[in-house]
mmCIF file of C-alpha atoms in Angstrom:
data_model
loop_
_atom_site.group_PDB
_atom_site.id
_atom_site.type_symbol
_atom_site.label_atom_id
_atom_site.label_comp_id
_atom_site.label_asym_id
_atom_site.label_seq_id
_atom_site.Cartn_x
_atom_site.Cartn_y
_atom_site.Cartn_z
ATOM 1 C CA UNK A 1 86.318 111.984 98.315
ATOM 2 C CA UNK A 2 89.679 113.467 97.222
ATOM 3 C CA UNK A 3 88.490 115.647 94.333
ATOM 4 C CA UNK A 4 88.145 118.810 96.411
ATOM 5 C CA UNK A 5 91.050 118.141 98.774
ATOM 6 C CA UNK A 6 93.592 120.940 99.152
ATOM 7 C CA UNK A 7 96.946 119.356 98.323
ATOM 8 C CA UNK A 8 100.083 120.568 100.108
ATOM 9 C CA UNK A 9 103.056 118.368 99.189
ATOM 10 C CA UNK A 10 105.007 118.977 102.412
ATOM 11 C CA UNK A 11 102.043 118.245 104.701
ATOM 12 C CA UNK A 12 101.036 115.207 102.664
ATOM 13 C CA UNK A 13 104.543 113.725 102.618
ATOM 14 C CA UNK A 14 104.921 114.213 106.386
ATOM 15 C CA UNK A 15 101.499 112.680 107.049
ATOM 16 C CA UNK A 16 102.396 109.684 104.888
ATOM 17 C CA UNK A 17 105.743 109.148 106.562
ATOM 18 C CA UNK A 18 107.680 110.279 103.502
ATOM 19 C CA UNK A 19 110.346 112.939 103.252
ATOM 20 C CA UNK A 20 109.273 116.549 102.998
ATOM 21 C CA UNK A 21 109.470 117.448 99.325
ATOM 22 C CA UNK A 22 111.941 120.085 98.280
ATOM 23 C CA UNK A 23 109.989 123.022 96.875
ATOM 24 C CA UNK A 24 110.371 123.055 93.111
ATOM 25 C CA UNK A 25 108.733 124.904 90.280
ATOM 26 C CA UNK A 26 105.726 123.044 88.944
ATOM 27 C CA UNK A 27 106.615 120.092 86.788
ATOM 28 C CA UNK A 28 106.054 120.645 83.082
ATOM 29 C CA UNK A 29 104.615 117.587 81.323
ATOM 30 C CA UNK A 30 105.470 118.090 77.651
ATOM 31 C CA UNK A 31 104.130 116.300 74.598
ATOM 32 C CA UNK A 32 102.107 113.106 74.786
ATOM 33 C CA UNK A 33 102.439 109.902 76.808
ATOM 34 C CA UNK A 34 103.916 108.225 73.695
ATOM 35 C CA UNK A 35 106.199 111.111 72.646
ATOM 36 C CA UNK A 36 107.020 113.452 75.481
ATOM 37 C CA UNK A 37 109.265 114.665 78.251
ATOM 38 C CA UNK A 38 109.162 116.558 81.528
ATOM 39 C CA UNK A 39 110.997 119.338 83.321
ATOM 40 C CA UNK A 40 111.287 119.769 87.137
ATOM 41 C CA UNK A 41 110.598 116.150 88.085
ATOM 42 C CA UNK A 42 110.389 114.778 91.621
ATOM 43 C CA UNK A 43 111.136 111.318 93.011
ATOM 44 C CA UNK A 44 108.323 109.230 94.431
ATOM 45 C CA UNK A 45 109.654 107.991 97.780
ATOM 46 C CA UNK A 46 108.376 104.935 99.639
ATOM 47 C CA UNK A 47 106.101 106.075 102.426
ATOM 48 C CA UNK A 48 103.073 105.034 104.389
ATOM 49 C CA UNK A 49 100.688 103.439 101.923
ATOM 50 C CA UNK A 50 102.924 103.468 98.820
ATOM 51 C CA UNK A 51 106.089 101.661 97.723
ATOM 52 C CA UNK A 52 108.142 101.636 94.533
ATOM 53 C CA UNK A 53 108.406 97.935 93.618
ATOM 54 C CA UNK A 54 110.002 98.341 90.215
ATOM 55 C CA UNK A 55 113.319 96.792 89.297
ATOM 56 C CA UNK A 56 114.763 100.045 87.909
ATOM 57 C CA UNK A 57 115.179 102.870 90.438
ATOM 58 C CA UNK A 58 115.724 105.288 87.533
ATOM 59 C CA UNK A 59 112.008 105.031 86.673
ATOM 60 C CA UNK A 60 110.477 106.464 89.862
ATOM 61 C CA UNK A 61 110.149 110.091 88.748
ATOM 62 C CA UNK A 62 106.887 111.985 88.581
ATOM 63 C CA UNK A 63 105.483 115.476 88.638
ATOM 64 C CA UNK A 64 105.037 117.400 91.874
ATOM 65 C CA UNK A 65 101.247 117.755 91.599
ATOM 66 C CA UNK A 66 100.793 114.067 90.742
ATOM 67 C CA UNK A 67 103.107 113.157 93.652
ATOM 68 C CA UNK A 68 100.874 115.142 96.003
ATOM 69 C CA UNK A 69 97.769 113.338 94.764
ATOM 70 C CA UNK A 70 99.529 109.976 95.085
ATOM 71 C CA UNK A 71 100.621 110.679 98.677
ATOM 72 C CA UNK A 72 97.043 111.704 99.524
ATOM 73 C CA UNK A 73 95.733 108.490 97.975
ATOM 74 C CA UNK A 74 98.342 106.485 99.870
ATOM 75 C CA UNK A 75 97.229 107.989 103.168
ATOM 76 C CA UNK A 76 93.581 107.136 102.498
ATOM 77 C CA UNK A 77 94.511 103.653 101.210
ATOM 78 C CA UNK A 78 96.612 102.941 104.315
ATOM 79 C CA UNK A 79 93.846 104.059 106.673
ATOM 80 C CA UNK A 80 91.527 101.514 105.002
ATOM 81 C CA UNK A 81 94.222 98.816 104.746
ATOM 82 C CA UNK A 82 96.517 99.312 107.777
ATOM 83 C CA UNK A 83 97.836 95.740 107.540
ATOM 84 C CA UNK A 84 98.791 96.175 103.903
ATOM 85 C CA UNK A 85 99.559 95.993 101.207
ATOM 86 C CA UNK A 86 100.797 99.418 100.190
ATOM 87 C CA UNK A 87 100.079 100.757 96.705
ATOM 88 C CA UNK A 88 102.834 99.091 94.668
ATOM 89 C CA UNK A 89 104.299 101.080 91.784
ATOM 90 C CA UNK A 90 106.267 99.170 89.124
ATOM 91 C CA UNK A 91 107.174 101.976 86.702
ATOM 92 C CA UNK A 92 106.612 105.721 86.409
ATOM 93 C CA UNK A 93 109.202 107.498 84.262
ATOM 94 C CA UNK A 94 112.820 108.575 83.888
ATOM 95 C CA UNK A 95 113.965 111.869 85.406
ATOM 96 C CA UNK A 96 113.374 113.881 82.236
ATOM 97 C CA UNK A 97 110.709 111.623 80.778
ATOM 98 C CA UNK A 98 111.263 110.272 77.295
ATOM 99 C CA UNK A 99 111.583 106.721 76.031
ATOM 100 C CA UNK A 100 112.049 104.046 78.711
ATOM 101 C CA UNK A 101 111.269 101.069 76.508
ATOM 102 C CA UNK A 102 107.493 101.300 76.977
ATOM 103 C CA UNK A 103 105.046 102.603 74.417
ATOM 104 C CA UNK A 104 104.121 105.383 76.856
ATOM 105 C CA UNK A 105 105.276 106.865 80.216
ATOM 106 C CA UNK A 106 107.170 109.562 78.304
ATOM 107 C CA UNK A 107 105.540 112.721 79.661
ATOM 108 C CA UNK A 108 105.209 111.253 83.144
ATOM 109 C CA UNK A 109 101.439 110.957 83.424
ATOM 110 C CA UNK A 110 101.498 107.126 83.473
ATOM 111 C CA UNK A 111 101.953 104.801 86.467
ATOM 112 C CA UNK A 112 102.103 101.004 86.436
ATOM 113 C CA UNK A 113 100.447 99.766 89.646
ATOM 114 C CA UNK A 114 100.295 96.127 90.774
ATOM 115 C CA UNK A 115 96.983 94.392 91.363
ATOM 116 C CA UNK A 116 96.074 93.798 95.034
ATOM 117 C CA UNK A 117 96.683 90.344 96.487
ATOM 118 C CA UNK A 118 94.246 88.540 98.832
ATOM 119 C CA UNK A 119 97.062 87.610 101.214
ATOM 120 C CA UNK A 120 97.889 91.350 101.682
ATOM 121 C CA UNK A 121 101.544 90.755 100.849
ATOM 122 C CA UNK A 122 103.508 92.934 98.491
ATOM 123 C CA UNK A 123 104.767 91.215 95.395
ATOM 124 C CA UNK A 124 103.999 90.416 91.793
ATOM 125 C CA UNK A 125 100.741 88.817 90.766
ATOM 126 C CA UNK A 126 99.955 87.455 87.305
ATOM 127 C CA UNK A 127 96.255 87.259 86.346
ATOM 128 C CA UNK A 128 94.310 85.064 86.399
ATOM 129 C CA UNK A 129 95.211 84.069 89.967
ATOM 130 C CA UNK A 130 93.317 82.671 92.941
ATOM 131 C CA UNK A 131 95.268 85.158 95.085
ATOM 132 C CA UNK A 132 93.862 88.179 93.199
ATOM 133 C CA UNK A 133 91.704 90.463 95.386
ATOM 134 C CA UNK A 134 89.219 91.923 92.913
ATOM 135 C CA UNK A 135 87.285 93.826 95.605
ATOM 136 C CA UNK A 136 90.278 95.709 97.004
ATOM 137 C CA UNK A 137 91.700 96.297 93.522
ATOM 138 C CA UNK A 138 88.358 97.869 92.572
ATOM 139 C CA UNK A 139 88.534 99.956 95.767
ATOM 140 C CA UNK A 140 92.001 101.141 94.736
ATOM 141 C CA UNK A 141 90.823 101.990 91.212
ATOM 142 C CA UNK A 142 87.843 103.888 92.660
ATOM 143 C CA UNK A 143 90.174 105.840 94.947
ATOM 144 C CA UNK A 144 92.214 106.987 91.949
ATOM 145 C CA UNK A 145 89.109 107.824 89.911
ATOM 146 C CA UNK A 146 87.525 109.760 92.789
ATOM 147 C CA UNK A 147 90.323 112.340 92.531
ATOM 148 C CA UNK A 148 88.849 113.510 89.218
ATOM 149 C CA UNK A 149 92.400 113.541 87.838
ATOM 150 C CA UNK A 150 92.490 110.224 85.954
ATOM 151 C CA UNK A 151 92.295 110.065 82.173
ATOM 152 C CA UNK A 152 92.239 106.295 81.575
ATOM 153 C CA UNK A 153 93.150 102.993 83.232
ATOM 154 C CA UNK A 154 94.389 100.046 81.181
ATOM 155 C CA UNK A 155 93.794 96.616 82.715
ATOM 156 C CA UNK A 156 93.323 93.075 81.501
ATOM 157 C CA UNK A 157 89.859 91.563 81.153
ATOM 158 C CA UNK A 158 90.735 88.975 83.842
ATOM 159 C CA UNK A 159 90.874 91.804 86.403
ATOM 160 C CA UNK A 160 87.083 92.164 86.078
ATOM 161 C CA UNK A 161 87.119 95.830 87.104
ATOM 162 C CA UNK A 162 84.346 98.294 86.402
ATOM 163 C CA UNK A 163 84.562 101.956 85.445
ATOM 164 C CA UNK A 164 83.995 104.148 82.411
ATOM 165 C CA UNK A 165 87.751 104.928 82.674
ATOM 166 C CA UNK A 166 88.742 101.242 82.212
ATOM 167 C CA UNK A 167 90.120 100.066 78.865
ATOM 168 C CA UNK A 168 90.861 96.364 78.341
ATOM 169 C CA UNK A 169 91.987 96.682 74.700
ATOM 170 C CA UNK A 170 95.591 96.006 75.735
ATOM 171 C CA UNK A 171 94.774 93.049 78.003
ATOM 172 C CA UNK A 172 97.773 90.901 77.111
ATOM 173 C CA UNK A 173 100.254 93.524 78.354
ATOM 174 C CA UNK A 174 98.421 94.253 81.619
ATOM 175 C CA UNK A 175 98.139 90.859 83.303
ATOM 176 C CA UNK A 176 100.541 91.796 86.111
ATOM 177 C CA UNK A 177 99.707 95.487 86.568
ATOM 178 C CA UNK A 178 97.225 98.272 85.891
ATOM 179 C CA UNK A 179 98.343 101.230 83.843
ATOM 180 C CA UNK A 180 96.913 104.426 85.326
ATOM 181 C CA UNK A 181 97.163 107.649 83.310
ATOM 182 C CA UNK A 182 96.614 110.979 85.026
ATOM 183 C CA UNK A 183 95.271 114.009 83.197
ATOM 184 C CA UNK A 184 97.854 116.730 82.616
ATOM 185 C CA UNK A 185 98.147 118.792 85.835
ATOM 186 C CA UNK A 186 98.503 122.004 83.813
ATOM 187 C CA UNK A 187 94.696 121.849 83.528
ATOM 188 C CA UNK A 188 94.024 121.198 87.228
ATOM 189 C CA UNK A 189 92.484 123.857 89.457
#
């Protein structure tokens, strides 16, 4: 659905209720997720369909092309879930990337996203949980995958999600969030 969408950051941000992004040179994602950095980062602002729920406001930096995809996803997600919840981001990266105490997130391709709750509220959820909404979490995963810009998604086995992009090898560290890794935008059309 989103794979062929023309992405204009300013139009997307306005449509999602977020601030109009300041034009910047394209973000450079350098190195690997486990040993990398970035130049020309942008902040992911709370807007219609997406909210930064992390405890450290210094870890809400991303690349401009990934931001545009995320705002597009948020708009589609909100139109399907107008009563909530928004896409909840726990961690992205520091302003210049690098080590933030995680084994990855260094070149700013990785996002930690909370699982969707049945009660549609925004807040943490530890799996297994009777309040876990597997159907809407799968819908959210599918929305990301449909962009054609996702490399891999780490989840726990208890999430019971299905995709060739899903990896449950790190289940114990992903009981309260999914770890979504974008492909490097330098290779995007």
